[in-house]
PDB file of C-alpha atoms in Angstrom:
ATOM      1  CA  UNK A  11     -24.237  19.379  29.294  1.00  0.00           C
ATOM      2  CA  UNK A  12     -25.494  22.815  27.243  1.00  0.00           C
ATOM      3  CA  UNK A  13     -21.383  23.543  27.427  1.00  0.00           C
ATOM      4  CA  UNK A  14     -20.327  20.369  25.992  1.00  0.00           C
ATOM      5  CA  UNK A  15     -23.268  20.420  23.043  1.00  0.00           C
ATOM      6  CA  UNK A  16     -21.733  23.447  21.969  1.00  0.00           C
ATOM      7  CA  UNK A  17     -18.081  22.508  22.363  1.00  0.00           C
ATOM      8  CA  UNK A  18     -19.088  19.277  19.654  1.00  0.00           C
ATOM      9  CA  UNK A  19     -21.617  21.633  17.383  1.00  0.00           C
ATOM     10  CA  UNK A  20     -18.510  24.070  17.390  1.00  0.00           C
ATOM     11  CA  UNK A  21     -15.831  21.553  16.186  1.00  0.00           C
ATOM     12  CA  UNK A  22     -18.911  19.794  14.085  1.00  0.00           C
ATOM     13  CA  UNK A  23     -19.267  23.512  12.151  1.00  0.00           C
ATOM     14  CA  UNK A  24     -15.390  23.695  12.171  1.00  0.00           C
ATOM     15  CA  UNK A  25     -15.050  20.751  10.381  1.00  0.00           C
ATOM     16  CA  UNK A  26     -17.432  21.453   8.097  1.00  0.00           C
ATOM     17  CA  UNK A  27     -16.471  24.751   7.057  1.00  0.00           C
ATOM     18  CA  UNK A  28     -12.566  23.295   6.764  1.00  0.00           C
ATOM     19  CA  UNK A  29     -13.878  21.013   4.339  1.00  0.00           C
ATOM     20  CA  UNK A  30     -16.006  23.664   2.049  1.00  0.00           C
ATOM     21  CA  UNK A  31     -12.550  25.550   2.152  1.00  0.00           C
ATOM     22  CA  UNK A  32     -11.093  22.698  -0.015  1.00  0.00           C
ATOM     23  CA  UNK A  33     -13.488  22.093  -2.142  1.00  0.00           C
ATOM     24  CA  UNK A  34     -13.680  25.540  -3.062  1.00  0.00           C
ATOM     25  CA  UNK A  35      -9.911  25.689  -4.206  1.00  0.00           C
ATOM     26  CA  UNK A  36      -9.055  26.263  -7.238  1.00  0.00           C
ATOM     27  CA  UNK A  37      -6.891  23.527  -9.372  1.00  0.00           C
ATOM     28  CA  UNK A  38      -3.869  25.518  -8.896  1.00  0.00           C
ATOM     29  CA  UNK A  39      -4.519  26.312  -5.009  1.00  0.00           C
ATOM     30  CA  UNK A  40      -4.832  22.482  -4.675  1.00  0.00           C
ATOM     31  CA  UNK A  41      -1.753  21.372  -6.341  1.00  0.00           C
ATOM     32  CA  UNK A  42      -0.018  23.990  -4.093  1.00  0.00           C
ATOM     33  CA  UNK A  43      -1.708  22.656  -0.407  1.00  0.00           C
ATOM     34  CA  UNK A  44      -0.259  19.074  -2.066  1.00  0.00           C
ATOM     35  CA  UNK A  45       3.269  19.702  -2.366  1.00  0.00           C
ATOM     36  CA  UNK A  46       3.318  21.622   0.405  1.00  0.00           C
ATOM     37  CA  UNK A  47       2.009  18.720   2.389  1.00  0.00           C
ATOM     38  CA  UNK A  48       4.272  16.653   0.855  1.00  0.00           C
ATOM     39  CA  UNK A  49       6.916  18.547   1.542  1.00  0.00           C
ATOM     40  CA  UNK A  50       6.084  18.851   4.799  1.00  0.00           C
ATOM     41  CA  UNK A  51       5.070  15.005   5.385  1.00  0.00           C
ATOM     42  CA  UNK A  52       8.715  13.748   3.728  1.00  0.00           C
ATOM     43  CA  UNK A  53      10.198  16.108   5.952  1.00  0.00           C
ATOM     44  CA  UNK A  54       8.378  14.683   9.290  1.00  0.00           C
ATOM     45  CA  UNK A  55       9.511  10.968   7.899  1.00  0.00           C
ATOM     46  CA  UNK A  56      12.962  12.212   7.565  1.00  0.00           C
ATOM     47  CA  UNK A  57      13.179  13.616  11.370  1.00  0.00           C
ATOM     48  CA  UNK A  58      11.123  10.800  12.701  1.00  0.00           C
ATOM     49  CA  UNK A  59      12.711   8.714  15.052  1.00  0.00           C
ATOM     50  CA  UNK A  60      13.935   5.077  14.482  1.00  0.00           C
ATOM     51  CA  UNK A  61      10.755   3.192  16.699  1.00  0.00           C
ATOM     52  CA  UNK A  62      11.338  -0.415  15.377  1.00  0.00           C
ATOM     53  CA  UNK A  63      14.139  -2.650  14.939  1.00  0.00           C
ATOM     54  CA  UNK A  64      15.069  -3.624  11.319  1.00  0.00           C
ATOM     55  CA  UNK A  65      16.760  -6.913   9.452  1.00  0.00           C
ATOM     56  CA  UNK A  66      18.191  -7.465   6.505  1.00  0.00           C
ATOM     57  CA  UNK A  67      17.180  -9.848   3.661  1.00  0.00           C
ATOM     58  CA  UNK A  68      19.436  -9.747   0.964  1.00  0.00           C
ATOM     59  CA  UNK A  69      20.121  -6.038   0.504  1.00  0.00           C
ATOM     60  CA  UNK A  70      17.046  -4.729   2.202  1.00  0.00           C
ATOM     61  CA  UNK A  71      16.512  -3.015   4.926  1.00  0.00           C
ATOM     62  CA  UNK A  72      13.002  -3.889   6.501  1.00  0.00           C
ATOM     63  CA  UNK A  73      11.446  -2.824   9.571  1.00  0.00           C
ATOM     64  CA  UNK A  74      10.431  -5.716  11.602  1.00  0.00           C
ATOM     65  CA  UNK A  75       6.290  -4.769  11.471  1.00  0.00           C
ATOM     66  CA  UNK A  76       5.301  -4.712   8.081  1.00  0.00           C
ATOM     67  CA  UNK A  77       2.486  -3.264   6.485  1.00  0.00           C
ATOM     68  CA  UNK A  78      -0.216  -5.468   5.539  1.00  0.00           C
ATOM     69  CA  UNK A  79      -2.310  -5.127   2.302  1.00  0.00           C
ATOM     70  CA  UNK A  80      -5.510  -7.587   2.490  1.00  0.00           C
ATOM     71  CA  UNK A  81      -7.729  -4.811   4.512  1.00  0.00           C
ATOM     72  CA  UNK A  82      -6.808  -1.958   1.932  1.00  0.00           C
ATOM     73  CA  UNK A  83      -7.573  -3.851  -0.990  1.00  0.00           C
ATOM     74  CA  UNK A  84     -10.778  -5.435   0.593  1.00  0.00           C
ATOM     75  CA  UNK A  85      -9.720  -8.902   1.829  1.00  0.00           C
ATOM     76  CA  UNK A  86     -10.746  -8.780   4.769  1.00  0.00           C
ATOM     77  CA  UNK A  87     -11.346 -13.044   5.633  1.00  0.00           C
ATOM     78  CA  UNK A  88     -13.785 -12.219   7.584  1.00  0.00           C
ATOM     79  CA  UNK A  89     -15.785 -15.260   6.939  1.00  0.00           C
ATOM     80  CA  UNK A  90     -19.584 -14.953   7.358  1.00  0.00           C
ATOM     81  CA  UNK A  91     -19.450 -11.236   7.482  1.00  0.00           C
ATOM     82  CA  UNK A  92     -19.482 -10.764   3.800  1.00  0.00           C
ATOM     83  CA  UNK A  93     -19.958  -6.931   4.709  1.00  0.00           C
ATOM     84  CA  UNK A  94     -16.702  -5.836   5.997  1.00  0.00           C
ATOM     85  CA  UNK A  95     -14.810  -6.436   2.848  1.00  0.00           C
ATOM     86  CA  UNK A  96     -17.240  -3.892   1.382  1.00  0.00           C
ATOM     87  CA  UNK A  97     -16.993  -1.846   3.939  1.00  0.00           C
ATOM     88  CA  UNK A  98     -13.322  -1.506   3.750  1.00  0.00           C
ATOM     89  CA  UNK A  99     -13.216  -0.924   0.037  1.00  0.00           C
ATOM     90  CA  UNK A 100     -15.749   1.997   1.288  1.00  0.00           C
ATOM     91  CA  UNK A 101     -13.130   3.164   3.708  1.00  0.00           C
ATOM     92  CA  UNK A 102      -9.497   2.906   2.437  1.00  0.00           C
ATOM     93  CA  UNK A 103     -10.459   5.589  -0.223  1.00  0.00           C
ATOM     94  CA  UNK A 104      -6.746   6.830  -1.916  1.00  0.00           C
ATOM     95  CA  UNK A 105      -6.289   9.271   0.965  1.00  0.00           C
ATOM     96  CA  UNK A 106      -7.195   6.960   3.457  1.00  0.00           C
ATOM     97  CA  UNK A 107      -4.220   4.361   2.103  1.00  0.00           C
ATOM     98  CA  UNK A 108      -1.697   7.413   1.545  1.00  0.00           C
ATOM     99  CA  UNK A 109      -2.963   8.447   5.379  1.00  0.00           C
ATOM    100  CA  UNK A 110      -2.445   4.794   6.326  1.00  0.00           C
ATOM    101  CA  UNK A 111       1.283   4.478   4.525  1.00  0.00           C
ATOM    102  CA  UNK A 112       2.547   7.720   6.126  1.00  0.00           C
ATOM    103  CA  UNK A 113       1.438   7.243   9.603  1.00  0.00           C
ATOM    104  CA  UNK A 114       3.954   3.831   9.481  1.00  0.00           C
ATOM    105  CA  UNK A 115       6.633   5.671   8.131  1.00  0.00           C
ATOM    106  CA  UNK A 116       6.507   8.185  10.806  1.00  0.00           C
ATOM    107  CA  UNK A 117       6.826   5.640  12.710  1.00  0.00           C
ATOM    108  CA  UNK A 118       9.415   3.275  11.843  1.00  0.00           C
ATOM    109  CA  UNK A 119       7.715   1.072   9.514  1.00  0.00           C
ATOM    110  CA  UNK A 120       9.572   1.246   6.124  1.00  0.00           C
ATOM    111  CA  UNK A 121       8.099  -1.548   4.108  1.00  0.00           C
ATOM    112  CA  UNK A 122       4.562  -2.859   2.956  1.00  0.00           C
ATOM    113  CA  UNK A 123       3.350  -5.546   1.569  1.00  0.00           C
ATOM    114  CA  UNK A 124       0.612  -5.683  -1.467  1.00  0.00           C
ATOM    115  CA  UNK A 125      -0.074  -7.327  -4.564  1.00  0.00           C
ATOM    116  CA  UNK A 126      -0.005  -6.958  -8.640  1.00  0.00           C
ATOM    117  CA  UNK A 127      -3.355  -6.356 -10.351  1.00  0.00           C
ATOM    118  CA  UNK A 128      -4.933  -9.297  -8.157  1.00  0.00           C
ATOM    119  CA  UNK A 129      -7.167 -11.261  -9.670  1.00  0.00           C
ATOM    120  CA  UNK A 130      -9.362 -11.073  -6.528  1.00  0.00           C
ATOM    121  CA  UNK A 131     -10.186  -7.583  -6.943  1.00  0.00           C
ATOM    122  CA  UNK A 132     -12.218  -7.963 -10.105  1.00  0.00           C
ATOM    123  CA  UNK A 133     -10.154  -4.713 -12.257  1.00  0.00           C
ATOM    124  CA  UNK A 134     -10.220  -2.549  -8.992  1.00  0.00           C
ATOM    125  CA  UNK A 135      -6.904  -3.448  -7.451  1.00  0.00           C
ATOM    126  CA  UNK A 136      -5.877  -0.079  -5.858  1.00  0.00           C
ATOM    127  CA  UNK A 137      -1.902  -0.608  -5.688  1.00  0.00           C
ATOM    128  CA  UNK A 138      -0.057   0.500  -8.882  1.00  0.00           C
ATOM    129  CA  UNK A 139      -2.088   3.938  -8.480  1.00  0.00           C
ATOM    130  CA  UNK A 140      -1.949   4.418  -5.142  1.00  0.00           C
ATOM    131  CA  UNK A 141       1.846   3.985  -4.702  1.00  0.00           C
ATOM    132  CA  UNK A 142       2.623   5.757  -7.580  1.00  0.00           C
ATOM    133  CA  UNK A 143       0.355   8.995  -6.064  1.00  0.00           C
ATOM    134  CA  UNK A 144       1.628   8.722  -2.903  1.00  0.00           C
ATOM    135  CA  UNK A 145       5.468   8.536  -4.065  1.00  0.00           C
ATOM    136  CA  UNK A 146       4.470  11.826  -6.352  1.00  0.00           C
ATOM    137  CA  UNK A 147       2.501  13.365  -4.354  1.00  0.00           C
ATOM    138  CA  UNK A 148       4.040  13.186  -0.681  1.00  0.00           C
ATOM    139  CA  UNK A 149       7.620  11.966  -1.121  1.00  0.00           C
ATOM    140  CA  UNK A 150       6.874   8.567  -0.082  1.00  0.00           C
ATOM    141  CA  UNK A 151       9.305   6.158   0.138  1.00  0.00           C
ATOM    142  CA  UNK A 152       7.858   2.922   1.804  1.00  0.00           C
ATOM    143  CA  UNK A 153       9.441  -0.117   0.441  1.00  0.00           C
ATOM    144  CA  UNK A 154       6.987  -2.208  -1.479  1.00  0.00           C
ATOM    145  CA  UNK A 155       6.919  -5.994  -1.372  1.00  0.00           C
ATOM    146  CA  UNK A 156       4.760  -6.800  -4.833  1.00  0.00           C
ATOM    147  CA  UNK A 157       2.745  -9.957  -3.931  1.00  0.00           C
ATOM    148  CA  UNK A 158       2.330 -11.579  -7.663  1.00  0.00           C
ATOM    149  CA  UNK A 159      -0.277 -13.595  -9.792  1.00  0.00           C
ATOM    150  CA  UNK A 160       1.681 -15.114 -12.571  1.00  0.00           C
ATOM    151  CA  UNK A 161      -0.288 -18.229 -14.830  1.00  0.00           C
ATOM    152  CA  UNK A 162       1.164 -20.674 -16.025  1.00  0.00           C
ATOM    153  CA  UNK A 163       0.933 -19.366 -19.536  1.00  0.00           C
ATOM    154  CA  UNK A 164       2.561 -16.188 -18.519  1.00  0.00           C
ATOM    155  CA  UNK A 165       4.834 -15.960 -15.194  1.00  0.00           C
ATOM    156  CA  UNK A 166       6.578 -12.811 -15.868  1.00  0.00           C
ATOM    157  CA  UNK A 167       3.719  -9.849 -16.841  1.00  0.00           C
ATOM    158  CA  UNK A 168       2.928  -9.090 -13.627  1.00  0.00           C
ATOM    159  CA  UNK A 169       5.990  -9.617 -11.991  1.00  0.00           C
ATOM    160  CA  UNK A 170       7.577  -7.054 -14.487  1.00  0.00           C
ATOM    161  CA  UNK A 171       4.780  -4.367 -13.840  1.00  0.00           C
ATOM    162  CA  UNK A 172       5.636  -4.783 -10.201  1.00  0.00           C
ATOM    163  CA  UNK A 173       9.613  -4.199 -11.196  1.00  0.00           C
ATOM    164  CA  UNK A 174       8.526  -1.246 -13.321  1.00  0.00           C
ATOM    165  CA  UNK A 175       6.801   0.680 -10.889  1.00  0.00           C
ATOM    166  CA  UNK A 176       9.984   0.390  -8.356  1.00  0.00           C
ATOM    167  CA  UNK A 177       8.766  -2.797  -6.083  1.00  0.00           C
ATOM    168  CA  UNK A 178      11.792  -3.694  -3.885  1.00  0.00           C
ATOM    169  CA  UNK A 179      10.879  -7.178  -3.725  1.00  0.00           C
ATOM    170  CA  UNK A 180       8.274  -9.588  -5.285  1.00  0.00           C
ATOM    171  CA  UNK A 181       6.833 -12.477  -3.953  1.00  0.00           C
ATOM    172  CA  UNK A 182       4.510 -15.568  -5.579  1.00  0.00           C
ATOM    173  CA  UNK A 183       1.265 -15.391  -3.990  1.00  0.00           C
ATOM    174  CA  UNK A 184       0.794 -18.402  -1.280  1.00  0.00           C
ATOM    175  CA  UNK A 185      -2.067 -19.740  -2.696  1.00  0.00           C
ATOM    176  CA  UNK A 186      -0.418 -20.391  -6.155  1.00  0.00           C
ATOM    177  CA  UNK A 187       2.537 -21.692  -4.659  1.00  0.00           C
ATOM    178  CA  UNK A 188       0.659 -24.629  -3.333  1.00  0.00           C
ATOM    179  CA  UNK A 189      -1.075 -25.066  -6.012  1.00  0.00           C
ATOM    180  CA  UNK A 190       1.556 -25.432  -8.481  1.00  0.00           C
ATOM    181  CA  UNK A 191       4.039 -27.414  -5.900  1.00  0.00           C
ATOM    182  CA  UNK A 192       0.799 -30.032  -5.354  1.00  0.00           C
ATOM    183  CA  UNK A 193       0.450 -30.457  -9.260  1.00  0.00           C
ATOM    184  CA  UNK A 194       4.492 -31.252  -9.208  1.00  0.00           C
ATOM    185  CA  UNK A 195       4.918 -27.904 -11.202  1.00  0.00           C
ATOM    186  CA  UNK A 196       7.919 -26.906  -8.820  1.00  0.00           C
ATOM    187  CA  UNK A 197       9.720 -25.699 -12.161  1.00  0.00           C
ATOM    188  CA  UNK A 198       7.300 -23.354 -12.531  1.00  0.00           C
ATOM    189  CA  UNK A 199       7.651 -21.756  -9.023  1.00  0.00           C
ATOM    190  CA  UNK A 200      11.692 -21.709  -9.732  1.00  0.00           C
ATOM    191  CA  UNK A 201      11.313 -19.896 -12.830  1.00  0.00           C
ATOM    192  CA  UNK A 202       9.205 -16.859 -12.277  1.00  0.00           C
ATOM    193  CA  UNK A 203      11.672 -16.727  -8.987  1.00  0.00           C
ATOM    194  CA  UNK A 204      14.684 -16.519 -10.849  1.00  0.00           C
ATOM    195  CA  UNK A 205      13.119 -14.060 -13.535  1.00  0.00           C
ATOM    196  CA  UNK A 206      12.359 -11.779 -10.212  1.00  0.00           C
ATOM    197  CA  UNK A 207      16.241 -12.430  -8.676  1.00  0.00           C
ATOM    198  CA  UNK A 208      17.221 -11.039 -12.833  1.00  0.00           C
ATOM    199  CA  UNK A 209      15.322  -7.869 -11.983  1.00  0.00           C
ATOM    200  CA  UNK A 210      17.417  -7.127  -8.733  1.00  0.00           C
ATOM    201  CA  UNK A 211      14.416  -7.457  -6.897  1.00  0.00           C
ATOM    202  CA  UNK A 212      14.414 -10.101  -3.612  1.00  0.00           C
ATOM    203  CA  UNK A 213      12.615 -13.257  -4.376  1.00  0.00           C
ATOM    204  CA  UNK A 214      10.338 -15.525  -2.502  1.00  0.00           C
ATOM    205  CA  UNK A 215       7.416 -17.739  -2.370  1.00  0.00           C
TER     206      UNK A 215
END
């Protein structure tokens, strides 16, 4: 027992002292440790082997697991237990989604799914910075899927921030697509879908 108390107050001290080493970089020293681990992350994607099967929509090549994107915005549905979307907005930090996107590349997922400046996330919706850092900053190159929120008063805005910051596809959120196709507003479904198809992005509902 004495043995394995000081094996875990040894690794808790490691870890520790690891951390005090970044934080006492300088500004320079950091940008350094980040493109070398980006360098070194894009090259692990590169060499990784092919784990999952792919298929094709349109001219995309998607792995058949996905990457999901209600947990790291904070969606979690988890009905009575308001807490746990808090606690994942807690816990899918930058890093932690940039951690989260690289360990499915390594391993044969190639695409993710997650949405435009959703109106769920009350001005906090992580994606646009987060994919943008993570392209910049490790080499990523997950596909993104751009879930969209257009109104009826404006259906293109958000799907053209999702084309401008290199979506590969771009989709009208479910919820709004029932909505609109109860109130008979099919048209409007059709036409943000064809203004996405005009971008060279694929289209669905």
């Amino acid at each position: 027992m004495p043995d394995d108390l000081n094996r875990r107050d040894l690794l808790r001290k490691s870890a520790i002292i690891s951390a005090g080493a970044t934080v006492g970089m300088s500004l320079e020293d950091r940008i350094l440790l980040g493109r070398k681990t980006a360098a070194t992350s894009a090259a692990e994607r590169q060499n990784a082997p092919d784990k999952l099967p792919c298929g094709r929509i349109g001219k995309l090549n998607i792995s058949r697991i996905i990457c999901g994107g209600n947990l790291i915005n904070g969606f979690a549905h988890a009905r009575d237990l308001i807490y746990v979307s808090s606690l994942l907005r807690h816990y899918f930090t930058d890093e932690k989604i940039m951690e989260t996107w690289e360990k499915c590349e390594e391993n044969g997922i190639n695409t993710m799914v997650s949405t435009v400046n959703s109106p769920y996330a009350n001005g906090n919706d992580p994606t646009l910075r987060v994919i943008n850092k993570y392209r910049n900053e490790r080499g990523g190159e997950i596909q993104w899927l751009a879930q969209c929120f257009p109104q009826p008063h404006d259906l293109t805005s958000r799907i053209k921030i999702a084309v401008d910051n290199g979506a590969a596809g771009a989709f009208i959120q479910g919820q709004m697509g029932d909505l609109w196709a109860r109130a008979g507003r099919v048209d409007l479904l059709a036409e943000a879908v064809a203004f996405i198809k005009q971008n060279g992005l694929i289209a669905g509902v």
